[in-house]
């Protein structure tokens, strides 16, 4: 073997970046082929920091242990000397010279058995067994048992290097064994069990030691230990059973989880950007299911015990208009009674006014908390923790699940991993083109013109909706000669106009985005989302003004009329969503593949579809007060939309040509749903409850100045009559009606937010410092590798010169 092959570890840079290099830097590490992480104990000096080891580390002539072993294994007989560091003339390298017996004895007491440090003890046994044949085997066993005794007191360290088989134990060995037993007796039952389990002996020897320990402890203490063990084992079994139950329930939940596999397929083929839409849709569906259960349980079900007579006939047109037969059902506000409901004279009365108000308020509070929690969680995962975790390396090296055996699942996992890696790489690629000043000015002017056109279009649409809604309302209610069916059909015009605007104007905004040619695809998505949000929220604002000003002043039961308008808006928006998927994706796909190939296969418009979901959910939240069962329609709508969009996506759309990560998109979606969606709904319901006078002839709040008066009436009733609820009266008068309480609460909330932001900044700074430290460590290793490579080159050149000199001398001697 030549010298280059014997020192291949220096040429392997992966070797120098591994822990093996750290092991080979010390005499202890070079004596063992196996490397285990050393255990660190307090007040314990690192043996590698000793002056002797540092002196040997500074030696310029260092040869790896494996190379020395290979050279000596070929050049010498293995039976003459088993020490790889010693030859006939002495030590090959002073850096590998073992410690003296005194230094070893002082260090072995503290470091025997701890990973690399324990390897020096094995090397000493190995060296002494070859260099000194006079040492008996009993002495070796006594030394092994002594080390085992010291390690047993630490309860559970590796003793594999000390297990040396032999014959019958001598008296000294028996004494050491007794001392080991005495040390084990002082341990607790759990520590004693772990220490015996960690001893590298055969089962008979372990049983013998355990029997000796039990005899030493005595039957009474042993019985106590068994009771403790029994209680501990029972507790462990209970915890294990609970853990298995939780895992089984989680697996069952995953198996029945709606669209779990569908979401994996979508994410694997189209990436996280498209997947974020479907995840958001599923999340909104859960919201509406909870809303329907709450409203149906506490508002609709009690009203079934006080149903009136519905003389209207069902014609089928009600499925589109929401009026007619549905008007006198529990679907709308106007059908509910304002009195208490009592099933029989002995049962307690059910206050419908209080139940209606508190149910809506409770649901809004739960939605507020869920939205805030979801925003905080998503923000922490996508904006804060993303800089702490090494996601790129982990995704590349550690993301594959080797437990997968199903071929379809393997292919799905492979596609998902491939798409994630493409997204990561696209994030790393930066736009390197340098624009001149004139080009930058032109680009800014183009963006400015795009914003002017989009804002002007939004204002024009809002003005048109306002004019048309007022005109249409006058046509419907000022002409008493019209039939009921004609009036119902006329009410569909306003939702049709609004849905048409929400369908075609976002397409125009998308065209503007293409013309503006944004630098990054995410910027284009964000701009489209902002423009669509302004359009849809402005539209809802104009409609709210129309309902609270025009309708509330001219319709007797205006709450029911508003509920019917919201029903029509939700249904027509659902129909237009289906038509958009058909014409915008299916027809476009056929045209792009058969008629005009320049169009190509369409991509999934994330911004438009997500804003459609936020718009629909905002309408559903507004309708909670005017149509308590409107979430049932929303559930059906979202369920159908999910499957239609999924089929259209798989058949008609292609994966995004510009692959980009959408880790921040979920946070943006939830934030847009919270503001301006949810907060705008709270403002509208707050004005309706605290400021607007309810209808005099219908609804649970008829006869009151404002719906909030139902709470004041309830407090006045229980005050002085029900002493158990005096605390509720005090809370209402001193907290609810006190503006100072809400001011203090707001200050505390902002203080918590400020503190949280400061903690986030501290985390980011710490992550930055740690990353700089890691970079500096890499530079240090690179510098050391360069030095080692240079030393290796000098050494090889000197050896080559020495070899040439020897060859020339041999030639001179051979020539006469």
mmCIF file of C-alpha atoms in Angstrom, residues 156-425:
data_model
loop_
_atom_site.group_PDB
_atom_site.id
_atom_site.type_symbol
_atom_site.label_atom_id
_atom_site.label_comp_id
_atom_site.label_asym_id
_atom_site.label_seq_id
_atom_site.Cartn_x
_atom_site.Cartn_y
_atom_site.Cartn_z
ATOM 1 C CA UNK A 156 -26.170 3.133 33.906
ATOM 2 C CA UNK A 157 -23.018 3.794 31.878
ATOM 3 C CA UNK A 158 -21.642 1.588 29.130
ATOM 4 C CA UNK A 159 -19.326 -1.174 30.413
ATOM 5 C CA UNK A 160 -18.798 -3.137 27.244
ATOM 6 C CA UNK A 161 -15.067 -2.499 27.151
ATOM 7 C CA UNK A 162 -14.551 -3.888 30.686
ATOM 8 C CA UNK A 163 -16.190 -7.256 30.270
ATOM 9 C CA UNK A 164 -13.265 -9.688 30.169
ATOM 10 C CA UNK A 165 -14.138 -13.345 30.545
ATOM 11 C CA UNK A 166 -12.074 -15.466 32.894
ATOM 12 C CA UNK A 167 -12.079 -18.399 35.221
ATOM 13 C CA UNK A 168 -13.163 -18.611 38.857
ATOM 14 C CA UNK A 169 -13.056 -15.378 40.807
ATOM 15 C CA UNK A 170 -10.283 -14.897 43.333
ATOM 16 C CA UNK A 171 -10.741 -13.542 46.839
ATOM 17 C CA UNK A 172 -9.930 -10.022 45.729
ATOM 18 C CA UNK A 173 -12.462 -10.243 42.923
ATOM 19 C CA UNK A 174 -15.116 -11.470 45.348
ATOM 20 C CA UNK A 175 -14.383 -8.535 47.617
ATOM 21 C CA UNK A 176 -14.761 -6.177 44.665
ATOM 22 C CA UNK A 177 -18.025 -7.852 43.781
ATOM 23 C CA UNK A 178 -19.284 -7.415 47.323
ATOM 24 C CA UNK A 179 -18.299 -3.775 47.177
ATOM 25 C CA UNK A 180 -20.244 -3.455 43.905
ATOM 26 C CA UNK A 181 -23.287 -4.947 45.619
ATOM 27 C CA UNK A 182 -22.929 -2.522 48.514
ATOM 28 C CA UNK A 183 -22.834 0.358 46.086
ATOM 29 C CA UNK A 184 -25.947 -0.921 44.331
ATOM 30 C CA UNK A 185 -27.792 -1.220 47.646
ATOM 31 C CA UNK A 186 -27.472 2.534 48.220
ATOM 32 C CA UNK A 187 -29.271 3.345 44.972
ATOM 33 C CA UNK A 188 -32.995 3.778 44.529
ATOM 34 C CA UNK A 189 -34.931 0.834 43.025
ATOM 35 C CA UNK A 190 -35.213 2.430 39.578
ATOM 36 C CA UNK A 191 -31.573 3.502 39.493
ATOM 37 C CA UNK A 192 -30.495 0.076 40.756
ATOM 38 C CA UNK A 193 -32.480 -1.666 38.016
ATOM 39 C CA UNK A 194 -31.064 0.588 35.328
ATOM 40 C CA UNK A 195 -27.501 0.122 36.648
ATOM 41 C CA UNK A 196 -27.819 -3.683 36.587
ATOM 42 C CA UNK A 197 -29.332 -3.567 33.098
ATOM 43 C CA UNK A 198 -26.425 -1.497 31.811
ATOM 44 C CA UNK A 199 -23.785 -3.911 33.090
ATOM 45 C CA UNK A 200 -22.278 -5.761 30.109
ATOM 46 C CA UNK A 201 -22.454 -9.230 31.584
ATOM 47 C CA UNK A 202 -24.349 -12.331 30.736
ATOM 48 C CA UNK A 203 -27.744 -12.941 32.254
ATOM 49 C CA UNK A 204 -26.466 -15.383 34.899
ATOM 50 C CA UNK A 205 -24.011 -12.854 36.276
ATOM 51 C CA UNK A 206 -26.696 -10.140 36.327
ATOM 52 C CA UNK A 207 -29.102 -12.456 38.136
ATOM 53 C CA UNK A 208 -26.383 -13.329 40.626
ATOM 54 C CA UNK A 209 -25.690 -9.668 41.360
ATOM 55 C CA UNK A 210 -29.401 -8.919 41.663
ATOM 56 C CA UNK A 211 -29.841 -11.851 44.076
ATOM 57 C CA UNK A 212 -26.947 -10.620 46.197
ATOM 58 C CA UNK A 213 -28.467 -7.122 46.271
ATOM 59 C CA UNK A 214 -31.870 -8.496 47.319
ATOM 60 C CA UNK A 215 -30.281 -10.543 50.110
ATOM 61 C CA UNK A 216 -28.351 -7.513 51.270
ATOM 62 C CA UNK A 217 -31.463 -5.309 51.286
ATOM 63 C CA UNK A 218 -33.611 -7.734 53.242
ATOM 64 C CA UNK A 219 -37.170 -9.007 52.799
ATOM 65 C CA UNK A 220 -38.907 -6.013 54.409
ATOM 66 C CA UNK A 221 -37.183 -3.387 52.283
ATOM 67 C CA UNK A 222 -37.543 -5.642 49.264
ATOM 68 C CA UNK A 223 -41.287 -5.864 49.795
ATOM 69 C CA UNK A 224 -41.436 -2.066 50.004
ATOM 70 C CA UNK A 225 -39.441 -1.812 46.786
ATOM 71 C CA UNK A 226 -41.800 -4.271 45.125
ATOM 72 C CA UNK A 227 -44.785 -2.196 46.185
ATOM 73 C CA UNK A 228 -43.118 0.905 44.815
ATOM 74 C CA UNK A 229 -42.277 -0.980 41.646
ATOM 75 C CA UNK A 230 -45.841 -2.223 41.395
ATOM 76 C CA UNK A 231 -47.260 1.317 41.729
ATOM 77 C CA UNK A 232 -44.719 2.624 39.270
ATOM 78 C CA UNK A 233 -45.484 -0.163 36.828
ATOM 79 C CA UNK A 234 -49.219 0.466 37.195
ATOM 80 C CA UNK A 235 -48.729 4.167 36.536
ATOM 81 C CA UNK A 236 -46.517 3.352 33.561
ATOM 82 C CA UNK A 237 -49.151 0.968 32.172
ATOM 83 C CA UNK A 238 -51.847 3.612 32.572
ATOM 84 C CA UNK A 239 -49.746 6.254 30.832
ATOM 85 C CA UNK A 240 -48.820 3.800 28.098
ATOM 86 C CA UNK A 241 -52.475 2.864 27.585
ATOM 87 C CA UNK A 242 -53.461 6.532 27.416
ATOM 88 C CA UNK A 243 -50.713 7.207 24.894
ATOM 89 C CA UNK A 244 -51.806 4.295 22.736
ATOM 90 C CA UNK A 245 -55.432 5.435 23.001
ATOM 91 C CA UNK A 246 -54.458 8.932 21.898
ATOM 92 C CA UNK A 247 -52.488 7.559 18.954
ATOM 93 C CA UNK A 248 -55.355 5.284 17.911
ATOM 94 C CA UNK A 249 -57.855 8.131 18.162
ATOM 95 C CA UNK A 250 -55.548 10.362 16.125
ATOM 96 C CA UNK A 251 -55.260 7.663 13.448
ATOM 97 C CA UNK A 252 -59.031 7.231 13.393
ATOM 98 C CA UNK A 253 -59.504 10.979 13.127
ATOM 99 C CA UNK A 254 -57.007 11.124 10.285
ATOM 100 C CA UNK A 255 -58.789 8.293 8.500
ATOM 101 C CA UNK A 256 -62.166 10.079 8.676
ATOM 102 C CA UNK A 257 -60.665 13.553 8.315
ATOM 103 C CA UNK A 258 -62.379 15.230 5.363
ATOM 104 C CA UNK A 259 -60.280 15.404 2.213
ATOM 105 C CA UNK A 260 -57.054 14.354 3.934
ATOM 106 C CA UNK A 261 -55.783 12.378 0.950
ATOM 107 C CA UNK A 262 -57.132 14.910 -1.535
ATOM 108 C CA UNK A 263 -55.107 17.665 0.107
ATOM 109 C CA UNK A 264 -51.961 15.533 -0.101
ATOM 110 C CA UNK A 265 -52.534 14.899 -3.799
ATOM 111 C CA UNK A 266 -53.093 18.601 -4.496
ATOM 112 C CA UNK A 267 -50.028 19.626 -2.506
ATOM 113 C CA UNK A 268 -47.845 17.031 -4.209
ATOM 114 C CA UNK A 269 -48.835 18.050 -7.727
ATOM 115 C CA UNK A 270 -49.457 21.798 -7.507
ATOM 116 C CA UNK A 271 -47.424 22.901 -4.494
ATOM 117 C CA UNK A 272 -48.237 24.752 -1.314
ATOM 118 C CA UNK A 273 -49.525 27.875 -3.076
ATOM 119 C CA UNK A 274 -52.556 26.079 -4.543
ATOM 120 C CA UNK A 275 -52.847 23.848 -1.481
ATOM 121 C CA UNK A 276 -53.249 26.927 0.734
ATOM 122 C CA UNK A 277 -56.580 27.712 -0.975
ATOM 123 C CA UNK A 278 -58.054 24.285 -0.276
ATOM 124 C CA UNK A 279 -56.721 24.255 3.285
ATOM 125 C CA UNK A 280 -58.325 27.637 3.862
ATOM 126 C CA UNK A 281 -61.600 26.375 2.380
ATOM 127 C CA UNK A 282 -61.629 23.380 4.718
ATOM 128 C CA UNK A 283 -60.898 25.656 7.683
ATOM 129 C CA UNK A 284 -63.872 27.898 6.808
ATOM 130 C CA UNK A 285 -66.094 24.854 6.476
ATOM 131 C CA UNK A 286 -65.275 23.908 10.083
ATOM 132 C CA UNK A 287 -66.234 27.433 11.156
ATOM 133 C CA UNK A 288 -69.645 27.177 9.509
ATOM 134 C CA UNK A 289 -70.336 23.723 10.935
ATOM 135 C CA UNK A 290 -69.705 25.069 14.430
ATOM 136 C CA UNK A 291 -71.883 28.111 13.721
ATOM 137 C CA UNK A 292 -74.769 25.987 12.470
ATOM 138 C CA UNK A 293 -74.642 23.674 15.494
ATOM 139 C CA UNK A 294 -74.665 26.589 17.943
ATOM 140 C CA UNK A 295 -77.494 28.511 16.255
ATOM 141 C CA UNK A 296 -79.597 25.449 15.638
ATOM 142 C CA UNK A 297 -79.224 24.224 19.233
ATOM 143 C CA UNK A 298 -79.913 27.452 21.112
ATOM 144 C CA UNK A 299 -82.088 29.461 18.707
ATOM 145 C CA UNK A 300 -83.903 27.240 16.187
ATOM 146 C CA UNK A 301 -84.679 24.204 18.361
ATOM 147 C CA UNK A 302 -86.467 26.130 21.150
ATOM 148 C CA UNK A 303 -88.571 27.942 18.527
ATOM 149 C CA UNK A 304 -89.920 24.597 17.301
ATOM 150 C CA UNK A 305 -92.001 24.458 20.494
ATOM 151 C CA UNK A 306 -93.747 27.707 19.507
ATOM 152 C CA UNK A 307 -94.288 27.320 15.784
ATOM 153 C CA UNK A 308 -96.907 29.364 14.025
ATOM 154 C CA UNK A 309 -99.017 28.396 11.024
ATOM 155 C CA UNK A 310 -97.367 28.755 7.600
ATOM 156 C CA UNK A 311 -100.106 29.206 4.977
ATOM 157 C CA UNK A 312 -97.692 29.936 2.097
ATOM 158 C CA UNK A 313 -97.074 27.317 -0.580
ATOM 159 C CA UNK A 314 -93.671 26.160 -1.730
ATOM 160 C CA UNK A 315 -93.113 26.928 -5.432
ATOM 161 C CA UNK A 316 -89.415 26.085 -5.874
ATOM 162 C CA UNK A 317 -88.423 29.658 -6.661
ATOM 163 C CA UNK A 318 -87.677 30.063 -2.953
ATOM 164 C CA UNK A 319 -84.460 28.086 -3.447
ATOM 165 C CA UNK A 320 -83.121 31.050 -5.432
ATOM 166 C CA UNK A 321 -84.852 34.016 -3.831
ATOM 167 C CA UNK A 322 -85.110 32.828 -0.237
ATOM 168 C CA UNK A 323 -88.487 34.536 0.128
ATOM 169 C CA UNK A 324 -92.023 33.204 -0.107
ATOM 170 C CA UNK A 325 -92.451 30.018 1.889
ATOM 171 C CA UNK A 326 -89.111 30.456 3.707
ATOM 172 C CA UNK A 327 -90.243 33.796 5.154
ATOM 173 C CA UNK A 328 -92.369 32.113 7.844
ATOM 174 C CA UNK A 329 -89.805 29.570 8.951
ATOM 175 C CA UNK A 330 -87.038 29.505 11.558
ATOM 176 C CA UNK A 331 -84.600 30.443 8.814
ATOM 177 C CA UNK A 332 -85.151 34.197 9.276
ATOM 178 C CA UNK A 333 -85.122 36.687 12.119
ATOM 179 C CA UNK A 334 -88.741 37.764 11.772
ATOM 180 C CA UNK A 335 -90.213 34.354 12.611
ATOM 181 C CA UNK A 336 -88.859 34.193 16.186
ATOM 182 C CA UNK A 337 -91.032 35.152 19.120
ATOM 183 C CA UNK A 338 -90.277 37.911 21.612
ATOM 184 C CA UNK A 339 -91.851 36.098 24.549
ATOM 185 C CA UNK A 340 -90.603 33.295 26.716
ATOM 186 C CA UNK A 341 -91.088 29.713 25.566
ATOM 187 C CA UNK A 342 -92.435 27.134 28.033
ATOM 188 C CA UNK A 343 -93.011 23.536 27.028
ATOM 189 C CA UNK A 344 -95.379 22.807 29.918
ATOM 190 C CA UNK A 345 -96.529 24.707 33.009
ATOM 191 C CA UNK A 346 -94.016 22.929 35.258
ATOM 192 C CA UNK A 347 -90.982 23.555 33.011
ATOM 193 C CA UNK A 348 -88.806 26.636 33.245
ATOM 194 C CA UNK A 349 -89.345 29.427 30.755
ATOM 195 C CA UNK A 350 -86.869 29.989 27.920
ATOM 196 C CA UNK A 351 -86.146 33.658 27.252
ATOM 197 C CA UNK A 352 -85.826 33.884 23.458
ATOM 198 C CA UNK A 353 -84.624 37.496 23.465
ATOM 199 C CA UNK A 354 -81.770 36.710 25.806
ATOM 200 C CA UNK A 355 -80.932 33.424 24.032
ATOM 201 C CA UNK A 356 -80.854 35.096 20.603
ATOM 202 C CA UNK A 357 -78.591 37.910 21.759
ATOM 203 C CA UNK A 358 -76.208 35.764 23.833
ATOM 204 C CA UNK A 359 -75.906 33.017 21.198
ATOM 205 C CA UNK A 360 -74.850 35.475 18.509
ATOM 206 C CA UNK A 361 -72.504 37.223 20.945
ATOM 207 C CA UNK A 362 -70.986 33.938 22.153
ATOM 208 C CA UNK A 363 -70.331 32.758 18.617
ATOM 209 C CA UNK A 364 -68.725 36.058 17.662
ATOM 210 C CA UNK A 365 -66.470 35.866 20.721
ATOM 211 C CA UNK A 366 -65.400 32.311 19.833
ATOM 212 C CA UNK A 367 -64.696 33.370 16.251
ATOM 213 C CA UNK A 368 -62.632 36.304 17.484
ATOM 214 C CA UNK A 369 -60.517 34.103 19.743
ATOM 215 C CA UNK A 370 -60.061 31.435 17.053
ATOM 216 C CA UNK A 371 -58.997 33.986 14.469
ATOM 217 C CA UNK A 372 -56.530 35.653 16.819
ATOM 218 C CA UNK A 373 -55.087 32.293 17.877
ATOM 219 C CA UNK A 374 -54.841 31.083 14.283
ATOM 220 C CA UNK A 375 -53.133 34.290 13.192
ATOM 221 C CA UNK A 376 -50.630 34.105 16.058
ATOM 222 C CA UNK A 377 -49.904 30.430 15.410
ATOM 223 C CA UNK A 378 -49.517 30.878 11.667
ATOM 224 C CA UNK A 379 -47.362 33.970 12.172
ATOM 225 C CA UNK A 380 -45.123 32.095 14.582
ATOM 226 C CA UNK A 381 -44.745 29.117 12.224
ATOM 227 C CA UNK A 382 -44.239 31.045 8.985
ATOM 228 C CA UNK A 383 -42.457 34.233 10.055
ATOM 229 C CA UNK A 384 -40.582 33.452 13.298
ATOM 230 C CA UNK A 385 -39.774 29.741 13.534
ATOM 231 C CA UNK A 386 -38.911 29.582 9.843
ATOM 232 C CA UNK A 387 -35.614 31.331 10.563
ATOM 233 C CA UNK A 388 -34.752 29.075 13.489
ATOM 234 C CA UNK A 389 -35.125 25.699 11.802
ATOM 235 C CA UNK A 390 -32.772 24.583 9.055
ATOM 236 C CA UNK A 391 -35.624 23.688 6.749
ATOM 237 C CA UNK A 392 -33.618 23.405 3.547
ATOM 238 C CA UNK A 393 -31.167 20.781 4.778
ATOM 239 C CA UNK A 394 -33.842 18.951 6.748
ATOM 240 C CA UNK A 395 -36.136 18.860 3.713
ATOM 241 C CA UNK A 396 -33.366 17.440 1.554
ATOM 242 C CA UNK A 397 -31.844 14.919 3.944
ATOM 243 C CA UNK A 398 -34.385 14.020 6.614
ATOM 244 C CA UNK A 399 -37.874 14.331 5.128
ATOM 245 C CA UNK A 400 -38.327 10.860 3.635
ATOM 246 C CA UNK A 401 -40.462 8.395 5.572
ATOM 247 C CA UNK A 402 -38.951 4.915 5.232
ATOM 248 C CA UNK A 403 -42.051 3.318 6.758
ATOM 249 C CA UNK A 404 -44.010 3.955 3.541
ATOM 250 C CA UNK A 405 -44.574 0.765 1.536
ATOM 251 C CA UNK A 406 -47.596 1.607 -0.622
ATOM 252 C CA UNK A 407 -46.572 2.496 -4.176
ATOM 253 C CA UNK A 408 -49.200 5.223 -4.574
ATOM 254 C CA UNK A 409 -48.173 6.777 -1.280
ATOM 255 C CA UNK A 410 -44.503 6.617 -2.293
ATOM 256 C CA UNK A 411 -45.231 8.367 -5.587
ATOM 257 C CA UNK A 412 -47.346 10.983 -3.786
ATOM 258 C CA UNK A 413 -44.607 11.590 -1.249
ATOM 259 C CA UNK A 414 -41.997 11.852 -4.001
ATOM 260 C CA UNK A 415 -44.011 14.426 -5.927
ATOM 261 C CA UNK A 416 -44.635 16.472 -2.806
ATOM 262 C CA UNK A 417 -40.963 16.455 -1.880
ATOM 263 C CA UNK A 418 -39.970 17.400 -5.422
ATOM 264 C CA UNK A 419 -42.398 20.322 -5.447
ATOM 265 C CA UNK A 420 -41.183 21.534 -2.051
ATOM 266 C CA UNK A 421 -37.563 21.471 -3.233
ATOM 267 C CA UNK A 422 -38.498 23.436 -6.358
ATOM 268 C CA UNK A 423 -40.202 26.036 -4.173
ATOM 269 C CA UNK A 424 -37.162 26.280 -1.902
ATOM 270 C CA UNK A 425 -34.823 26.721 -4.871
#
